Amino acid sequence: MCPETIPSTRRTLNNAPILDAVSGTTPTRTPVWFMRQAGRSLPEYLKLREGISMLDSCFQPELLAEITLQPVRRHDVDAAILFSDIVVPLRAAGVEVEIVPGRGPVLAHPIRTRADVDALPILDHDVPEVAAGIAIILEELNDQQALIGFAGAPFTLASYLVEGGPSKNHERTKAMMHGDPATWHALMERLVPTVVNFLEVQIDAGIDAMQLFDSWAGFLTARDYERYVLPHSTEIFSRIERHRIPRIHFGVGTGELLGSMSRAGSEVMGVDWRVPLDTAARRISAASGPRVLQGNLDPAMLFAGTAALSEEIARIKAEADAAIAAGDARGHIFNLGHGVLPNTNAEDITEAVRIIHS
Ligand code: CP3
């Protein structure tokens, strides 16, 4: 769907701290955004969402734009994360999926056999509602504030498809992977074009950076990750490379996988809160060379009060600085080590951003 040339309609950011951190220029302040900054931690979000299902809200341009912008206005973060969900491209392709409150994405028909895989719809068209929402967002952001788009990585999407919903142990997914590797790889190959197309919809609409969420990759051994997942995530990053926007790669509980995941080819590696940033940087650098790090405050620290929070933020910044000084990292974007927890106080998020910037 995308022409071979890179669109020149991209807006120009002016020393946006996030883009400076990625390009190796010293940013004017430590850039910060929080995964799940849009959503349940904000009363103004809960008000807007009254009576509208999560997935329906992702297809309403004015609404998704407003929800995306709420945390930027309130917290002074350096980026907006597009309000969407990892199952939005599946829904756009025609897959019957709902997000059940308190549970997560649930599929009407789980994917269990080769025939199911072959019948899985592929997203091969525009998602005009998302593109229109992005246009509204870009009108309001200033030239220091980046808009980050995203997609779920094929493994994490496959887990929802195969299990039929959120899973504690991902046993059916692993059973397919090991018991029927041909079907597994066919499923991953069928998801790649949907992910790439959904990212290109967002890129054509003007996002400034992208993140691939492989949230559940941490359930895999490095050996299985490399055999069953890495080739497909690598394919996605390599197909996005020509657009020349920063690419971020993130998963939860991925301490043992950071080296393997870094080989998929992103400029930025998200680090979950369980691994100190300097340790993470050494693992990444040894596997595939230094990258920009993103992370990695424990989301629970937003409940701990200003003194404890300041101490943790200082520790994380010091670890990032040490990694950069040692040549193991190229820069640092501050973030949580996973998403904002639903019960977090909005004021505590604003306070964290203030401390990070100071
Ligand atoms: O602020 C942001 O980060 C932007 C929005 C965003 C959402 N989902 C909105 C959302 C993003 C980036 C996602 C990605 C996403 N969705 C991931 C990857 C990130 C991660 O957390 O690891 C995953 C695994 C999903 C699947 C999913 N969607 C889950 C597990 C849930 C939670 C279900 C629940 O109610 O506990 C959702 C629903 C969802 N996605 C909500 C939001 C704001 C909550 C729904 C609501 O507010 O009613």
mmCIF file of C-alpha atoms and ligand atoms in Angstrom:
data_model
loop_
_atom_site.group_PDB
_atom_site.id
_atom_site.type_symbol
_atom_site.label_atom_id
_atom_site.label_comp_id
_atom_site.label_asym_id
_atom_site.label_seq_id
_atom_site.Cartn_x
_atom_site.Cartn_y
_atom_site.Cartn_z
ATOM 1 C CA MET A 1 0.000 0.000 0.000
ATOM 2 C CA CYS A 2 2.971 2.266 0.540
ATOM 3 C CA PRO A 3 4.878 3.790 -2.378
ATOM 4 C CA GLU A 4 8.571 2.894 -2.595
ATOM 5 C CA THR A 5 9.618 6.452 -1.805
ATOM 6 C CA ILE A 6 9.371 7.789 1.699
ATOM 7 C CA PRO A 7 6.547 10.316 2.076
ATOM 8 C CA SER A 8 7.844 13.870 2.472
ATOM 9 C CA THR A 9 4.727 15.106 4.279
ATOM 10 C CA ARG A 10 6.237 14.303 7.695
ATOM 11 C CA ARG A 11 6.151 17.332 9.998
ATOM 12 C CA THR A 12 9.452 18.691 11.243
ATOM 13 C CA LEU A 13 10.195 18.475 14.929
ATOM 14 C CA ASN A 14 12.527 21.026 16.429
ATOM 15 C CA ASN A 15 14.931 19.537 18.965
ATOM 16 C CA ALA A 16 12.238 17.258 20.297
ATOM 17 C CA PRO A 17 13.968 15.613 23.287
ATOM 18 C CA ILE A 18 12.954 12.074 22.303
ATOM 19 C CA LEU A 19 14.220 12.376 18.747
ATOM 20 C CA ASP A 20 17.439 14.049 19.956
ATOM 21 C CA ALA A 21 18.024 11.172 22.402
ATOM 22 C CA VAL A 22 17.688 8.726 19.507
ATOM 23 C CA SER A 23 19.906 10.656 17.079
ATOM 24 C CA GLY A 24 22.744 11.117 19.577
ATOM 25 C CA THR A 25 22.230 14.861 20.136
ATOM 26 C CA THR A 26 22.127 15.827 23.824
ATOM 27 C CA PRO A 27 18.438 16.480 24.569
ATOM 28 C CA THR A 28 17.349 19.768 26.202
ATOM 29 C CA ARG A 29 15.856 17.677 29.018
ATOM 30 C CA THR A 30 15.605 13.963 29.849
ATOM 31 C CA PRO A 31 12.837 12.780 27.528
ATOM 32 C CA VAL A 32 10.046 10.840 29.201
ATOM 33 C CA TRP A 33 6.765 9.183 28.282
ATOM 34 C CA PHE A 34 4.935 6.377 30.040
ATOM 35 C CA MET A 35 3.491 3.239 28.525
ATOM 36 C CA ARG A 36 -0.274 3.246 29.236
ATOM 37 C CA GLN A 37 -0.149 6.946 30.090
ATOM 38 C CA ALA A 38 -3.486 7.270 28.257
ATOM 39 C CA GLY A 39 -6.255 5.404 29.991
ATOM 40 C CA ARG A 40 -7.634 4.400 33.318
ATOM 41 C CA SER A 41 -5.305 6.428 35.528
ATOM 42 C CA LEU A 42 -7.000 9.596 34.235
ATOM 43 C CA PRO A 43 -10.480 10.646 35.439
ATOM 44 C CA GLU A 44 -10.969 12.628 32.224
ATOM 45 C CA TYR A 45 -10.408 9.374 30.279
ATOM 46 C CA LEU A 46 -12.977 7.436 32.302
ATOM 47 C CA LYS A 47 -15.471 10.212 31.669
ATOM 48 C CA LEU A 48 -14.912 10.194 27.894
ATOM 49 C CA ARG A 49 -15.132 6.406 27.705
ATOM 50 C CA GLU A 50 -18.517 6.180 29.490
ATOM 51 C CA GLY A 51 -20.847 3.991 27.434
ATOM 52 C CA ILE A 52 -18.344 3.274 24.636
ATOM 53 C CA SER A 53 -16.472 -0.025 24.355
ATOM 54 C CA MET A 54 -12.678 0.073 24.369
ATOM 55 C CA LEU A 55 -12.310 -1.169 20.796
ATOM 56 C CA ASP A 56 -15.082 1.053 19.421
ATOM 57 C CA SER A 57 -13.297 4.062 20.940
ATOM 58 C CA CYS A 58 -10.148 3.150 18.969
ATOM 59 C CA PHE A 59 -12.085 3.646 15.717
ATOM 60 C CA GLN A 60 -13.470 7.110 16.546
ATOM 61 C CA PRO A 61 -10.976 9.733 15.312
ATOM 62 C CA GLU A 62 -12.036 12.630 17.580
ATOM 63 C CA LEU A 63 -12.218 10.372 20.618
ATOM 64 C CA LEU A 64 -8.941 8.515 20.100
ATOM 65 C CA ALA A 65 -7.203 11.839 19.441
ATOM 66 C CA GLU A 66 -8.599 13.417 22.605
ATOM 67 C CA ILE A 67 -7.615 10.394 24.757
ATOM 68 C CA THR A 68 -4.120 10.397 23.242
ATOM 69 C CA LEU A 69 -3.683 14.097 24.055
ATOM 70 C CA GLN A 70 -5.050 14.038 27.621
ATOM 71 C CA PRO A 71 -1.850 12.785 29.321
ATOM 72 C CA VAL A 72 0.344 15.127 27.256
ATOM 73 C CA ARG A 73 -1.610 18.150 28.438
ATOM 74 C CA ARG A 74 -1.798 16.957 32.030
ATOM 75 C CA HIS A 75 1.705 15.572 32.643
ATOM 76 C CA ASP A 76 3.980 17.496 30.228
ATOM 77 C CA VAL A 77 5.432 14.252 28.868
ATOM 78 C CA ASP A 78 7.671 14.449 25.791
ATOM 79 C CA ALA A 79 5.590 12.087 23.681
ATOM 80 C CA ALA A 80 2.045 11.034 23.046
ATOM 81 C CA ILE A 81 1.385 7.322 22.590
ATOM 82 C CA LEU A 82 -1.393 6.698 20.115
ATOM 83 C CA PHE A 83 -4.546 5.511 21.869
ATOM 84 C CA SER A 84 -5.198 2.159 20.257
ATOM 85 C CA ASP A 85 -4.676 -1.482 21.166
ATOM 86 C CA ILE A 86 -2.620 -4.350 19.850
ATOM 87 C CA VAL A 87 -5.798 -6.051 18.575
ATOM 88 C CA VAL A 88 -7.006 -3.014 16.569
ATOM 89 C CA PRO A 89 -5.381 -4.203 13.296
ATOM 90 C CA LEU A 90 -6.951 -7.644 13.810
ATOM 91 C CA ARG A 91 -10.384 -6.067 14.272
ATOM 92 C CA ALA A 92 -9.743 -3.846 11.228
ATOM 93 C CA ALA A 93 -8.888 -6.958 9.213
ATOM 94 C CA GLY A 94 -12.187 -8.574 10.202
ATOM 95 C CA VAL A 95 -11.201 -10.804 13.135
ATOM 96 C CA GLU A 96 -13.973 -11.074 15.749
ATOM 97 C CA VAL A 97 -12.328 -9.753 18.901
ATOM 98 C CA GLU A 98 -13.549 -7.830 21.934
ATOM 99 C CA ILE A 99 -11.692 -6.303 24.862
ATOM 100 C CA VAL A 100 -13.372 -7.543 28.021
ATOM 101 C CA PRO A 101 -12.945 -5.030 30.887
ATOM 102 C CA GLY A 102 -10.646 -6.372 33.597
ATOM 103 C CA ARG A 103 -9.545 -9.243 31.354
ATOM 104 C CA GLY A 104 -8.242 -8.107 27.992
ATOM 105 C CA PRO A 105 -8.670 -9.168 24.350
ATOM 106 C CA VAL A 106 -10.954 -12.190 23.807
ATOM 107 C CA LEU A 107 -11.372 -13.922 20.426
ATOM 108 C CA ALA A 108 -14.673 -15.381 19.191
ATOM 109 C CA HIS A 109 -12.810 -18.140 17.317
ATOM 110 C CA PRO A 110 -9.332 -19.112 18.585
ATOM 111 C CA ILE A 111 -6.729 -20.132 16.007
ATOM 112 C CA ARG A 112 -5.768 -23.765 16.657
ATOM 113 C CA THR A 113 -5.277 -25.566 13.319
ATOM 114 C CA ARG A 114 -3.563 -25.014 10.005
ATOM 115 C CA ALA A 115 -6.989 -24.383 8.442
ATOM 116 C CA ASP A 116 -7.650 -21.681 11.076
ATOM 117 C CA VAL A 117 -4.321 -20.054 10.210
ATOM 118 C CA ASP A 118 -5.017 -20.130 6.480
ATOM 119 C CA ALA A 119 -8.404 -18.500 7.071
ATOM 120 C CA LEU A 120 -7.057 -15.712 9.333
ATOM 121 C CA PRO A 121 -7.769 -12.381 7.614
ATOM 122 C CA ILE A 122 -4.802 -10.163 6.704
ATOM 123 C CA LEU A 123 -5.027 -6.370 7.002
ATOM 124 C CA ASP A 124 -4.392 -5.194 3.435
ATOM 125 C CA HIS A 125 -6.142 -1.832 3.436
ATOM 126 C CA ASP A 126 -6.063 1.581 5.100
ATOM 127 C CA VAL A 127 -7.560 2.138 8.563
ATOM 128 C CA PRO A 128 -9.017 5.599 7.838
ATOM 129 C CA GLU A 129 -10.329 6.142 11.386
ATOM 130 C CA VAL A 130 -6.828 5.752 12.839
ATOM 131 C CA ALA A 131 -5.244 7.916 10.138
ATOM 132 C CA ALA A 132 -7.855 10.644 10.744
ATOM 133 C CA GLY A 133 -7.233 10.473 14.503
ATOM 134 C CA ILE A 134 -3.482 10.885 13.954
ATOM 135 C CA ALA A 135 -4.082 13.984 11.811
ATOM 136 C CA ILE A 136 -6.056 15.585 14.658
ATOM 137 C CA ILE A 137 -3.346 14.706 17.205
ATOM 138 C CA LEU A 138 -0.565 16.183 15.065
ATOM 139 C CA GLU A 139 -2.403 19.480 14.790
ATOM 140 C CA GLU A 140 -2.322 19.895 18.555
ATOM 141 C CA LEU A 141 1.158 18.586 19.456
ATOM 142 C CA ASN A 142 3.939 21.184 19.463
ATOM 143 C CA ASP A 143 7.257 20.669 17.688
ATOM 144 C CA GLN A 144 8.930 19.291 20.831
ATOM 145 C CA GLN A 145 6.348 16.557 21.370
ATOM 146 C CA ALA A 146 6.632 13.319 19.425
ATOM 147 C CA LEU A 147 3.738 11.061 18.503
ATOM 148 C CA ILE A 148 4.604 7.401 18.995
ATOM 149 C CA GLY A 149 2.592 4.831 17.080
ATOM 150 C CA PHE A 150 2.681 1.126 17.806
ATOM 151 C CA ALA A 151 1.732 -2.413 16.982
ATOM 152 C CA GLY A 152 1.770 -5.702 18.838
ATOM 153 C CA ALA A 153 4.540 -8.072 17.818
ATOM 154 C CA PRO A 154 3.495 -11.291 16.085
ATOM 155 C CA PHE A 155 4.295 -13.510 19.088
ATOM 156 C CA THR A 156 2.136 -11.504 21.492
ATOM 157 C CA LEU A 157 -0.686 -11.293 18.921
ATOM 158 C CA ALA A 158 -0.356 -15.030 18.235
ATOM 159 C CA SER A 159 -0.665 -15.765 21.943
ATOM 160 C CA TYR A 160 -4.057 -13.992 22.098
ATOM 161 C CA LEU A 161 -5.183 -15.694 18.877
ATOM 162 C CA VAL A 162 -4.147 -19.208 19.881
ATOM 163 C CA GLU A 163 -5.198 -19.047 23.537
ATOM 164 C CA GLY A 164 -8.408 -17.224 22.597
ATOM 165 C CA GLY A 165 -7.746 -14.602 25.285
ATOM 166 C CA PRO A 166 -5.289 -13.539 27.967
ATOM 167 C CA SER A 167 -3.243 -16.448 29.266
ATOM 168 C CA LYS A 168 -1.232 -17.036 32.401
ATOM 169 C CA ASN A 169 1.055 -19.709 30.997
ATOM 170 C CA HIS A 170 0.692 -19.509 27.186
ATOM 171 C CA GLU A 171 0.526 -23.308 27.058
ATOM 172 C CA ARG A 172 -1.502 -23.698 23.851
ATOM 173 C CA THR A 173 0.775 -21.195 22.123
ATOM 174 C CA LYS A 174 3.897 -23.078 23.167
ATOM 175 C CA ALA A 175 2.236 -26.378 22.240
ATOM 176 C CA MET A 176 1.676 -25.160 18.670
ATOM 177 C CA MET A 177 5.186 -23.711 18.481
ATOM 178 C CA HIS A 178 6.853 -26.969 19.506
ATOM 179 C CA GLY A 179 4.272 -29.551 18.412
ATOM 180 C CA ASP A 180 3.488 -28.132 14.969
ATOM 181 C CA PRO A 181 6.242 -25.696 14.017
ATOM 182 C CA ALA A 182 5.079 -25.469 10.381
ATOM 183 C CA THR A 183 1.666 -24.181 11.480
ATOM 184 C CA TRP A 184 3.325 -21.882 14.016
ATOM 185 C CA HIS A 185 5.576 -20.267 11.417
ATOM 186 C CA ALA A 186 2.632 -20.018 8.985
ATOM 187 C CA LEU A 187 0.697 -18.093 11.657
ATOM 188 C CA MET A 188 3.625 -15.765 12.337
ATOM 189 C CA GLU A 189 4.108 -15.187 8.592
ATOM 190 C CA ARG A 190 0.413 -14.368 8.255
ATOM 191 C CA LEU A 191 0.619 -11.808 11.076
ATOM 192 C CA VAL A 192 3.705 -9.996 9.741
ATOM 193 C CA PRO A 193 1.922 -8.239 6.813
ATOM 194 C CA THR A 194 -0.914 -7.141 9.127
ATOM 195 C CA VAL A 195 1.563 -5.630 11.596
ATOM 196 C CA VAL A 196 3.642 -3.947 8.869
ATOM 197 C CA ASN A 197 0.563 -2.581 7.145
ATOM 198 C CA PHE A 198 -0.874 -1.196 10.381
ATOM 199 C CA LEU A 199 2.443 0.489 11.168
ATOM 200 C CA GLU A 200 2.562 1.928 7.638
ATOM 201 C CA VAL A 201 -0.967 3.314 8.018
ATOM 202 C CA GLN A 202 0.321 5.188 11.080
ATOM 203 C CA ILE A 203 3.589 6.218 9.384
ATOM 204 C CA ASP A 204 1.768 7.553 6.315
ATOM 205 C CA ALA A 205 -0.486 9.507 8.673
ATOM 206 C CA GLY A 206 2.610 11.097 10.266
ATOM 207 C CA ILE A 207 3.716 9.338 13.491
ATOM 208 C CA ASP A 208 7.232 10.357 14.596
ATOM 209 C CA ALA A 209 8.384 7.013 16.047
ATOM 210 C CA MET A 210 7.027 3.486 16.520
ATOM 211 C CA GLN A 211 7.099 0.853 19.211
ATOM 212 C CA LEU A 212 6.672 -2.875 18.716
ATOM 213 C CA PHE A 213 5.128 -4.369 21.880
ATOM 214 C CA ASP A 214 6.145 -7.992 22.365
ATOM 215 C CA SER A 215 4.633 -7.906 25.821
ATOM 216 C CA TRP A 216 4.639 -11.657 26.465
ATOM 217 C CA ALA A 217 8.010 -12.572 24.878
ATOM 218 C CA GLY A 218 9.460 -12.905 28.384
ATOM 219 C CA PHE A 219 7.582 -16.201 28.773
ATOM 220 C CA LEU A 220 9.973 -17.788 26.258
ATOM 221 C CA THR A 221 13.474 -19.184 26.612
ATOM 222 C CA ALA A 222 16.106 -17.406 24.531
ATOM 223 C CA ARG A 223 16.416 -20.554 22.425
ATOM 224 C CA ASP A 224 12.707 -20.631 21.591
ATOM 225 C CA TYR A 225 12.609 -16.872 21.073
ATOM 226 C CA GLU A 226 15.423 -17.094 18.536
ATOM 227 C CA ARG A 227 13.925 -20.021 16.679
ATOM 228 C CA TYR A 228 10.218 -19.191 16.687
ATOM 229 C CA VAL A 229 9.924 -15.416 17.081
ATOM 230 C CA LEU A 230 13.086 -13.481 16.205
ATOM 231 C CA PRO A 231 12.954 -14.094 12.406
ATOM 232 C CA HIS A 232 9.430 -12.661 12.234
ATOM 233 C CA SER A 233 10.068 -9.594 14.411
ATOM 234 C CA THR A 234 13.271 -8.987 12.417
ATOM 235 C CA GLU A 235 11.211 -9.042 9.216
ATOM 236 C CA ILE A 236 8.922 -6.331 10.619
ATOM 237 C CA PHE A 237 11.758 -4.006 11.633
ATOM 238 C CA SER A 238 13.527 -4.490 8.318
ATOM 239 C CA ARG A 239 10.361 -3.659 6.356
ATOM 240 C CA ILE A 240 9.875 -0.479 8.417
ATOM 241 C CA GLU A 241 13.508 0.651 8.111
ATOM 242 C CA ARG A 242 13.011 2.581 4.836
ATOM 243 C CA HIS A 243 10.631 4.994 6.570
ATOM 244 C CA ARG A 244 13.505 6.302 8.696
ATOM 245 C CA ILE A 245 11.597 6.779 11.933
ATOM 246 C CA PRO A 246 12.950 5.600 15.306
ATOM 247 C CA ARG A 247 11.936 2.020 16.045
ATOM 248 C CA ILE A 248 11.456 0.901 19.662
ATOM 249 C CA HIS A 249 11.237 -2.766 20.756
ATOM 250 C CA PHE A 250 9.793 -3.709 24.149
ATOM 251 C CA GLY A 251 8.753 -6.759 26.112
ATOM 252 C CA VAL A 252 8.036 -7.613 29.756
ATOM 253 C CA GLY A 253 10.293 -9.904 31.786
ATOM 254 C CA THR A 254 12.809 -9.979 28.953
ATOM 255 C CA GLY A 255 16.035 -9.745 30.983
ATOM 256 C CA GLU A 256 17.238 -13.051 29.554
ATOM 257 C CA LEU A 257 16.153 -12.075 26.028
ATOM 258 C CA LEU A 258 17.540 -8.556 25.655
ATOM 259 C CA GLY A 259 20.470 -9.672 23.526
ATOM 260 C CA SER A 260 18.288 -11.803 21.260
ATOM 261 C CA MET A 261 15.584 -9.144 20.962
ATOM 262 C CA SER A 262 18.141 -6.460 20.121
ATOM 263 C CA ARG A 263 19.129 -8.496 17.068
ATOM 264 C CA ALA A 264 15.681 -7.821 15.567
ATOM 265 C CA GLY A 265 17.073 -4.402 14.609
ATOM 266 C CA SER A 266 15.457 -1.502 16.520
ATOM 267 C CA GLU A 267 17.291 1.727 17.363
ATOM 268 C CA VAL A 268 15.755 1.745 20.850
ATOM 269 C CA MET A 269 15.442 -1.159 23.290
ATOM 270 C CA GLY A 270 12.780 -0.976 25.983
ATOM 271 C CA VAL A 271 13.909 -2.528 29.258
ATOM 272 C CA ASP A 272 11.515 -3.860 31.874
ATOM 273 C CA TRP A 273 11.980 -2.877 35.529
ATOM 274 C CA ARG A 274 13.553 -6.146 36.643
ATOM 275 C CA VAL A 275 16.974 -5.463 35.054
ATOM 276 C CA PRO A 276 19.257 -2.518 35.956
ATOM 277 C CA LEU A 277 19.778 -0.362 32.848
ATOM 278 C CA ASP A 278 23.569 -0.701 32.874
ATOM 279 C CA THR A 279 23.296 -4.520 32.987
ATOM 280 C CA ALA A 280 20.702 -4.391 30.199
ATOM 281 C CA ALA A 281 23.004 -2.177 28.129
ATOM 282 C CA ARG A 282 25.899 -4.635 28.452
ATOM 283 C CA ARG A 283 23.697 -7.530 27.309
ATOM 284 C CA ILE A 284 22.388 -5.573 24.326
ATOM 285 C CA SER A 285 25.738 -4.132 23.343
ATOM 286 C CA ALA A 286 27.466 -7.505 23.517
ATOM 287 C CA ALA A 287 24.792 -9.078 21.293
ATOM 288 C CA SER A 288 24.410 -6.449 18.581
ATOM 289 C CA GLY A 289 26.070 -3.157 19.506
ATOM 290 C CA PRO A 290 24.953 -0.199 21.656
ATOM 291 C CA ARG A 291 21.404 1.132 21.379
ATOM 292 C CA VAL A 292 19.296 3.823 22.958
ATOM 293 C CA LEU A 293 17.702 2.469 26.145
ATOM 294 C CA GLN A 294 14.104 3.099 27.182
ATOM 295 C CA GLY A 295 12.913 2.497 30.724
ATOM 296 C CA ASN A 296 12.708 1.370 33.407
ATOM 297 C CA LEU A 297 10.967 2.609 36.553
ATOM 298 C CA ASP A 298 8.875 -0.027 38.345
ATOM 299 C CA PRO A 299 5.249 1.149 37.813
ATOM 300 C CA ALA A 300 4.583 0.361 41.489
ATOM 301 C CA MET A 301 7.022 3.148 42.459
ATOM 302 C CA LEU A 302 4.332 5.658 41.456
ATOM 303 C CA PHE A 303 2.595 4.646 44.709
ATOM 304 C CA ALA A 304 5.671 5.056 46.936
ATOM 305 C CA GLY A 305 5.757 8.807 47.662
ATOM 306 C CA THR A 306 8.067 11.573 46.454
ATOM 307 C CA ALA A 307 11.175 10.678 48.487
ATOM 308 C CA ALA A 308 11.339 7.039 47.395
ATOM 309 C CA LEU A 309 10.349 7.970 43.853
ATOM 310 C CA SER A 310 13.119 10.588 43.582
ATOM 311 C CA GLU A 311 15.684 8.094 44.793
ATOM 312 C CA GLU A 312 14.641 5.465 42.228
ATOM 313 C CA ILE A 313 14.575 8.004 39.387
ATOM 314 C CA ALA A 314 18.085 9.153 40.332
ATOM 315 C CA ARG A 315 19.310 5.540 40.415
ATOM 316 C CA ILE A 316 17.887 4.820 36.956
ATOM 317 C CA LYS A 317 19.354 8.016 35.479
ATOM 318 C CA ALA A 318 22.750 7.156 36.997
ATOM 319 C CA GLU A 319 22.629 3.658 35.519
ATOM 320 C CA ALA A 320 21.752 5.083 32.118
ATOM 321 C CA ASP A 321 24.590 7.630 32.362
ATOM 322 C CA ALA A 322 27.028 4.860 33.345
ATOM 323 C CA ALA A 323 25.943 2.742 30.377
ATOM 324 C CA ILE A 324 26.392 5.693 27.988
ATOM 325 C CA ALA A 325 29.807 6.578 29.500
ATOM 326 C CA ALA A 326 30.934 2.950 29.095
ATOM 327 C CA GLY A 327 29.902 2.989 25.416
ATOM 328 C CA ASP A 328 27.233 0.330 25.973
ATOM 329 C CA ALA A 329 24.301 2.684 25.217
ATOM 330 C CA ARG A 330 23.747 5.603 22.835
ATOM 331 C CA GLY A 331 21.146 7.474 24.861
ATOM 332 C CA HIS A 332 18.223 7.173 27.243
ATOM 333 C CA ILE A 333 14.486 7.774 27.042
ATOM 334 C CA PHE A 334 12.898 7.603 30.474
ATOM 335 C CA ASN A 335 9.830 5.378 30.795
ATOM 336 C CA LEU A 336 8.317 2.837 33.125
ATOM 337 C CA GLY A 337 9.447 -0.776 32.983
ATOM 338 C CA HIS A 338 5.843 -1.643 31.985
ATOM 339 C CA GLY A 339 2.569 0.282 31.767
ATOM 340 C CA VAL A 340 0.966 2.651 34.271
ATOM 341 C CA LEU A 341 -1.085 0.551 36.717
ATOM 342 C CA PRO A 342 -4.829 1.273 36.568
ATOM 343 C CA ASN A 343 -5.126 2.604 40.161
ATOM 344 C CA THR A 344 -2.230 5.048 39.878
ATOM 345 C CA ASN A 345 -2.983 8.599 41.007
ATOM 346 C CA ALA A 346 -2.777 11.008 38.075
ATOM 347 C CA GLU A 347 -1.016 13.587 40.314
ATOM 348 C CA ASP A 348 1.720 11.086 41.133
ATOM 349 C CA ILE A 349 2.415 10.598 37.415
ATOM 350 C CA THR A 350 2.745 14.378 36.937
ATOM 351 C CA GLU A 351 5.096 14.488 39.933
ATOM 352 C CA ALA A 352 7.284 11.723 38.465
ATOM 353 C CA VAL A 353 7.565 13.600 35.160
ATOM 354 C CA ARG A 354 8.544 16.776 37.036
ATOM 355 C CA ILE A 355 11.296 14.937 38.935
ATOM 356 C CA ILE A 356 12.584 13.245 35.786
ATOM 357 C CA HIS A 357 12.766 16.603 33.988
ATOM 358 C CA SER A 358 14.445 18.432 36.883
HETATM 359 O O1 CP3 B 1 -1.414 4.848 26.900
HETATM 360 C C1 CP3 B 1 -1.100 3.920 26.131
HETATM 361 O O2 CP3 B 1 -0.111 3.187 26.316
HETATM 362 C C2 CP3 B 1 -1.883 3.800 24.820
HETATM 363 C C3 CP3 B 1 -2.799 2.817 24.686
HETATM 364 C C4 CP3 B 1 -2.576 1.321 24.728
HETATM 365 C C5 CP3 B 1 -3.650 0.484 25.087
HETATM 366 N N1 CP3 B 1 -3.265 -0.801 24.849
HETATM 367 C C6 CP3 B 1 -4.956 0.956 25.558
HETATM 368 C C7 CP3 B 1 -5.739 0.067 26.416
HETATM 369 C C8 CP3 B 1 -1.514 0.507 24.350
HETATM 370 C C9 CP3 B 1 -0.111 0.909 23.936
HETATM 371 C C10 CP3 B 1 -1.967 -0.825 24.434
HETATM 372 C C11 CP3 B 1 -1.171 -1.997 24.038
HETATM 373 C C12 CP3 B 1 -1.541 -3.305 24.548
HETATM 374 N N2 CP3 B 1 -2.781 -3.873 24.623
HETATM 375 C C13 CP3 B 1 -0.601 -4.258 24.955
HETATM 376 C C14 CP3 B 1 0.879 -4.050 24.937
HETATM 377 C C15 CP3 B 1 1.302 -3.207 26.067
HETATM 378 C C16 CP3 B 1 1.405 -3.926 27.373
HETATM 379 O O3 CP3 B 1 0.706 -3.495 28.311
HETATM 380 O O4 CP3 B 1 2.211 -4.853 27.478
HETATM 381 C C17 CP3 B 1 -1.301 -5.413 25.335
HETATM 382 C C18 CP3 B 1 -0.710 -6.682 25.854
HETATM 383 C C19 CP3 B 1 -2.683 -5.166 25.102
HETATM 384 C C20 CP3 B 1 -3.836 -6.080 25.326
HETATM 385 C C21 CP3 B 1 -4.754 -5.506 26.335
HETATM 386 N N3 CP3 B 1 -5.646 -4.516 26.062
HETATM 387 C C22 CP3 B 1 -4.823 -5.770 27.735
HETATM 388 C C23 CP3 B 1 -3.999 -6.804 28.452
HETATM 389 C C24 CP3 B 1 -5.797 -4.915 28.276
HETATM 390 C C25 CP3 B 1 -6.199 -4.764 29.731
HETATM 391 C C26 CP3 B 1 -7.515 -5.356 30.042
HETATM 392 C C27 CP3 B 1 -8.043 -4.838 31.371
HETATM 393 O O5 CP3 B 1 -9.122 -4.210 31.358
HETATM 394 O O6 CP3 B 1 -7.379 -5.036 32.402
HETATM 395 C C28 CP3 B 1 -6.296 -4.142 27.221
HETATM 396 C C29 CP3 B 1 -7.315 -3.090 27.315
HETATM 397 C C30 CP3 B 1 -6.801 -1.719 27.206
HETATM 398 N N4 CP3 B 1 -5.966 -1.259 26.224
HETATM 399 C C31 CP3 B 1 -7.138 -0.652 28.070
HETATM 400 C C32 CP3 B 1 -6.489 0.479 27.564
HETATM 401 C C33 CP3 B 1 -6.558 1.882 28.090
HETATM 402 C C34 CP3 B 1 -8.053 -0.749 29.267
HETATM 403 C C35 CP3 B 1 -9.472 -0.770 28.810
HETATM 404 C C36 CP3 B 1 -10.335 0.276 29.420
HETATM 405 O O7 CP3 B 1 -9.879 1.367 29.780
HETATM 406 O O8 CP3 B 1 -11.543 -0.014 29.491
#
